[in-house]
Amino acid sequence: MKPSNYAITEWPEKTLFTRQEAAQILGIGLSTLDSLIPYSELPRTVVRKRVLIHRRDLENYILACRATTLGGAR
């Protein structure tokens, strides 16, 4: 059963994350973040040339990438 929510425990007071922070949370490098995650999968906000990712969008992306096995593994 898919959990109803996911919470990022790092930086509980933050709403927007930089690319560096998002990459750290996901455990990937910046180039991987930029090349493997299209804007349609992980929406981003640009403020004066700074790329920021909303906490809710990052949490939703993590949930969407979760692999689950239904009906048992073979």
Short mmCIF file of C-alpha atoms in Angstrom, two decimals:
data_model
loop_
_atom_site.label_atom_id
_atom_site.label_comp_id
_atom_site.label_asym_id
_atom_site.label_seq_id
_atom_site.Cartn_x
_atom_site.Cartn_y
_atom_site.Cartn_z
CA MET A 1 0.00 0.00 0.00
CA LYS A 2 1.32 3.42 -0.98
CA PRO A 3 1.85 5.84 1.92
CA SER A 4 -0.35 8.90 1.76
CA ASN A 5 2.46 11.37 2.34
CA TYR A 6 6.20 11.78 2.54
CA ALA A 7 8.01 14.31 4.68
CA ILE A 8 11.46 15.74 4.11
CA THR A 9 12.95 15.87 7.58
CA GLU A 10 15.93 18.05 6.67
CA TRP A 11 15.33 21.79 6.95
CA PRO A 12 11.78 21.58 8.37
CA GLU A 13 11.34 25.36 8.19
CA LYS A 14 12.11 25.66 4.45
CA THR A 15 9.50 25.81 1.71
CA LEU A 16 11.83 26.29 -1.28
CA PHE A 17 15.05 24.38 -1.90
CA THR A 18 17.99 25.26 -4.12
CA ARG A 19 19.19 22.79 -6.75
CA GLN A 20 22.07 21.85 -4.44
CA GLU A 21 19.74 21.12 -1.52
CA ALA A 22 17.34 19.13 -3.72
CA ALA A 23 20.22 17.06 -5.11
CA GLN A 24 21.45 16.40 -1.56
CA ILE A 25 17.99 15.26 -0.44
CA LEU A 26 17.68 12.96 -3.46
CA GLY A 27 21.23 11.69 -3.05
CA ILE A 28 22.28 12.61 -6.59
CA GLY A 29 24.64 15.12 -8.19
CA LEU A 30 23.64 18.43 -9.73
CA SER A 31 24.28 17.27 -13.28
CA THR A 32 22.06 14.24 -12.68
CA LEU A 33 19.35 16.45 -11.23
CA ASP A 34 19.50 18.71 -14.28
CA SER A 35 19.71 15.98 -16.91
CA LEU A 36 17.48 13.22 -15.56
CA ILE A 37 14.60 15.18 -14.12
CA PRO A 38 12.63 17.11 -16.73
CA TYR A 39 10.68 20.16 -15.64
CA SER A 40 7.42 18.31 -16.23
CA GLU A 41 8.33 15.74 -13.54
CA LEU A 42 9.84 18.13 -11.02
CA PRO A 43 8.48 21.67 -11.40
CA ARG A 44 10.92 24.45 -10.65
CA THR A 45 10.59 28.13 -9.91
CA VAL A 46 13.10 30.65 -11.26
CA VAL A 47 13.66 33.81 -9.23
CA ARG A 48 16.31 36.16 -10.62
CA LYS A 49 18.25 33.31 -12.26
CA ARG A 50 18.00 31.13 -9.13
CA VAL A 51 16.31 27.79 -9.63
CA LEU A 52 14.21 26.77 -6.64
CA ILE A 53 12.16 23.65 -6.01
CA HIS A 54 9.07 23.69 -3.79
CA ARG A 55 9.04 21.23 -0.88
CA ARG A 56 5.69 19.73 -1.93
CA ASP A 57 6.92 19.16 -5.50
CA LEU A 58 10.08 17.44 -4.22
CA GLU A 59 8.06 15.21 -1.87
CA ASN A 60 5.62 14.34 -4.68
CA TYR A 61 8.53 13.48 -6.98
CA ILE A 62 10.01 11.13 -4.37
CA LEU A 63 6.65 9.39 -3.94
CA ALA A 64 6.17 9.07 -7.70
CA CYS A 65 9.59 7.42 -8.08
CA ARG A 66 8.95 4.80 -5.42
CA ALA A 67 8.93 1.30 -6.81
CA THR A 68 6.37 -1.01 -5.28
CA THR A 69 5.70 -4.63 -5.96
CA LEU A 70 2.08 -5.64 -6.14
CA GLY A 71 1.08 -9.26 -5.94
CA GLY A 72 4.44 -10.47 -4.63
CA ALA A 73 7.88 -10.61 -6.19
CA ARG A 74 9.02 -13.55 -8.31
#
